[in-house]
Coordinates of C-alpha atoms in Angstrom, one line a residue:
M1 CA 221.2 -53.5 152.0
P2 CA 217.5 -53.4 150.9
D3 CA 215.0 -55.4 152.9
A4 CA 212.9 -58.2 151.5
I5 CA 210.0 -55.8 150.6
T6 CA 212.0 -53.1 148.8
A7 CA 214.0 -55.8 147.0
A8 CA 210.9 -57.7 145.9
P9 CA 210.4 -58.2 142.1
R10 CA 208.1 -55.7 140.5
S11 CA 206.4 -55.0 137.2
F12 CA 205.2 -51.5 136.4
G13 CA 205.8 -50.6 140.0
V14 CA 203.8 -53.4 141.7
F15 CA 204.8 -56.7 143.3
K16 CA 205.1 -59.4 140.6
P17 CA 207.4 -62.3 141.7
V18 CA 207.6 -64.2 138.4
G19 CA 208.5 -67.9 139.0
H20 CA 207.0 -67.8 142.5
V21 CA 203.9 -69.0 144.2
V22 CA 202.3 -66.3 146.4
I23 CA 200.3 -68.0 149.2
S24 CA 197.9 -66.4 151.7
F25 CA 197.0 -67.8 155.1
P26 CA 194.3 -66.5 157.5
E27 CA 196.6 -67.0 160.5
A28 CA 200.4 -66.6 161.1
A29 CA 200.6 -70.1 162.6
Q30 CA 199.3 -71.6 159.4
A31 CA 202.0 -69.9 157.4
D32 CA 204.6 -71.1 159.9
R33 CA 203.3 -74.7 159.6
A34 CA 203.4 -74.5 155.8
A35 CA 206.9 -73.1 155.8
Q36 CA 208.0 -76.2 157.8
A37 CA 206.1 -78.5 155.6
L38 CA 207.6 -76.9 152.5
A39 CA 211.1 -77.7 153.8
G40 CA 210.2 -81.3 153.2
L41 CA 209.8 -80.7 149.4
G42 CA 213.6 -80.2 149.0
L43 CA 213.4 -76.5 148.1
A44 CA 216.4 -74.4 148.4
A45 CA 217.0 -72.8 151.8
D46 CA 216.2 -69.3 150.4
A47 CA 213.2 -70.4 148.3
V48 CA 210.6 -69.6 151.0
R49 CA 210.0 -66.0 152.2
H50 CA 207.4 -65.1 154.9
Y51 CA 205.5 -61.8 154.9
S52 CA 203.4 -60.7 157.9
D53 CA 200.2 -58.8 157.5
R54 CA 202.1 -55.6 158.4
E55 CA 204.9 -56.3 156.0
M56 CA 202.4 -56.9 153.2
L57 CA 200.5 -53.8 154.0
R58 CA 203.7 -51.7 153.8
Q59 CA 204.7 -53.3 150.5
I60 CA 201.2 -52.8 149.0
D61 CA 201.0 -49.2 150.1
E62 CA 204.5 -48.6 148.5
D63 CA 203.3 -50.3 145.3
I64 CA 200.1 -48.3 145.1
A65 CA 202.0 -45.1 145.6
R66 CA 204.4 -45.8 142.7
A67 CA 202.4 -48.0 140.4
S68 CA 202.4 -47.1 136.7
P69 CA 199.0 -46.7 135.0
I70 CA 200.1 -49.7 132.9
A71 CA 199.8 -52.0 136.0
A72 CA 196.0 -51.5 135.9
V73 CA 195.9 -53.0 132.4
G74 CA 196.5 -56.6 133.6
Q75 CA 195.6 -58.2 136.9
E76 CA 198.7 -57.0 138.9
M77 CA 196.9 -54.0 140.4
N78 CA 193.7 -56.1 141.1
L79 CA 195.8 -58.7 142.9
V80 CA 197.6 -56.0 144.9
L81 CA 194.2 -54.6 146.0
A82 CA 192.9 -58.0 146.8
H83 CA 196.0 -58.8 148.9
R84 CA 195.5 -55.5 150.7
V85 CA 192.0 -56.6 151.8
L86 CA 193.5 -59.8 153.2
A87 CA 196.4 -58.1 154.9
E88 CA 194.0 -55.7 156.6
R89 CA 192.3 -58.8 158.1
G90 CA 195.6 -60.2 159.5
Y91 CA 196.5 -62.6 156.7
H92 CA 200.1 -63.8 156.3
W93 CA 202.0 -64.9 153.1
L94 CA 204.6 -67.2 151.9
V95 CA 206.3 -66.4 148.6
V96 CA 207.9 -69.5 147.3
S97 CA 210.2 -70.0 144.4
A98 CA 208.9 -72.8 142.1
A99 CA 211.0 -73.9 139.2
S100 CA 208.4 -76.0 137.4
D101 CA 204.6 -76.6 137.0
K102 CA 205.0 -79.8 139.1
Q103 CA 206.9 -78.0 141.9
A104 CA 204.3 -75.2 141.9
A105 CA 201.5 -77.7 142.2
E106 CA 203.3 -79.5 145.1
V107 CA 203.9 -76.2 146.9
A108 CA 200.2 -75.2 146.5
A109 CA 198.9 -78.6 147.7
T110 CA 201.2 -78.5 150.7
A111 CA 200.1 -75.0 151.6
R112 CA 196.4 -75.9 151.1
D113 CA 196.8 -78.8 153.6
C114 CA 198.2 -76.2 156.1
G115 CA 195.2 -73.9 155.7
A116 CA 196.2 -71.7 152.7
E117 CA 193.3 -69.8 151.1
R118 CA 195.0 -68.7 147.9
A119 CA 198.1 -69.8 146.0
Q120 CA 198.9 -67.8 142.9
R121 CA 201.7 -68.7 140.5
Y122 CA 203.2 -65.7 138.8
G123 CA 204.3 -66.2 135.3
H124 CA 205.5 -63.6 132.8
F125 CA 202.1 -63.2 131.2
I126 CA 199.6 -64.9 133.4
I127 CA 198.9 -65.3 137.1
E128 CA 197.5 -68.7 137.8
E129 CA 195.2 -69.6 140.7
L130 CA 196.4 -73.0 142.1
I131 CA 193.9 -73.5 145.0
E132 CA 190.3 -73.9 143.9
R133 CA 187.7 -72.1 145.9
P134 CA 185.0 -74.1 147.7
G135 CA 181.5 -73.9 146.4
N136 CA 182.2 -74.1 142.7
V137 CA 181.4 -70.4 142.1
A138 CA 182.8 -69.7 138.6
Q139 CA 185.2 -66.9 138.1
V140 CA 183.7 -64.2 135.8
A141 CA 184.5 -60.9 134.2
E142 CA 187.7 -59.5 135.8
S143 CA 188.8 -56.1 134.6
P144 CA 190.7 -53.1 135.9
D145 CA 187.3 -51.5 136.6
R146 CA 185.7 -54.5 138.2
G147 CA 188.8 -55.8 140.0
L148 CA 189.7 -59.4 140.7
D149 CA 186.8 -61.9 140.9
A150 CA 187.2 -63.6 144.2
Q151 CA 184.8 -66.4 143.2
T152 CA 182.2 -65.4 145.9
P153 CA 178.6 -64.4 145.4
S154 CA 179.6 -60.7 145.5
G155 CA 182.9 -61.3 143.7
K156 CA 184.8 -59.4 146.4
E157 CA 187.9 -60.7 148.3
A158 CA 186.6 -59.1 151.5
E159 CA 183.6 -61.5 151.4
A160 CA 185.9 -64.5 150.9
A161 CA 188.1 -63.5 153.8
A162 CA 185.1 -62.9 156.1
L163 CA 183.6 -66.3 155.2
K164 CA 186.9 -68.1 155.7
K165 CA 187.4 -66.6 159.2
A166 CA 183.7 -67.2 160.1
V167 CA 184.0 -71.0 159.5
G168 CA 187.3 -71.1 161.4
G169 CA 189.3 -72.1 158.3

């Protein structure tokens, strides 16, 4: 039987869990607290999946090894690379099935209250950021060449992760 990582939904060889919210946490304890809090939203028992930093790194490395060049056309590969930066810094994830816009918003708000840094809702055609970054730094020019704009002065996810850890959040 395949494990959660090899069975994860993919598009063009990279992780793309359509209909789910992918949430990143600087600390494992925050992800654990959020999973407990999400249980209070009435989600199905199998709606929440936890990925450790090591599990996410393994999944990402597998994705990068087998990704189609088409994955670089959209933001899928940029997100994979941004998630890798966070996983290298010890971040943990929850991947939560969300049946509606309202449920996705509730999931993101609950996760944010538990310390989540990012919550991205994966749709068929777009990936929506559900947690606004502090500081009102507008997102600009994302592309396969430039990567995902992390809404930091440098535009890099590594800076966002370092800033988050530095302030203890």
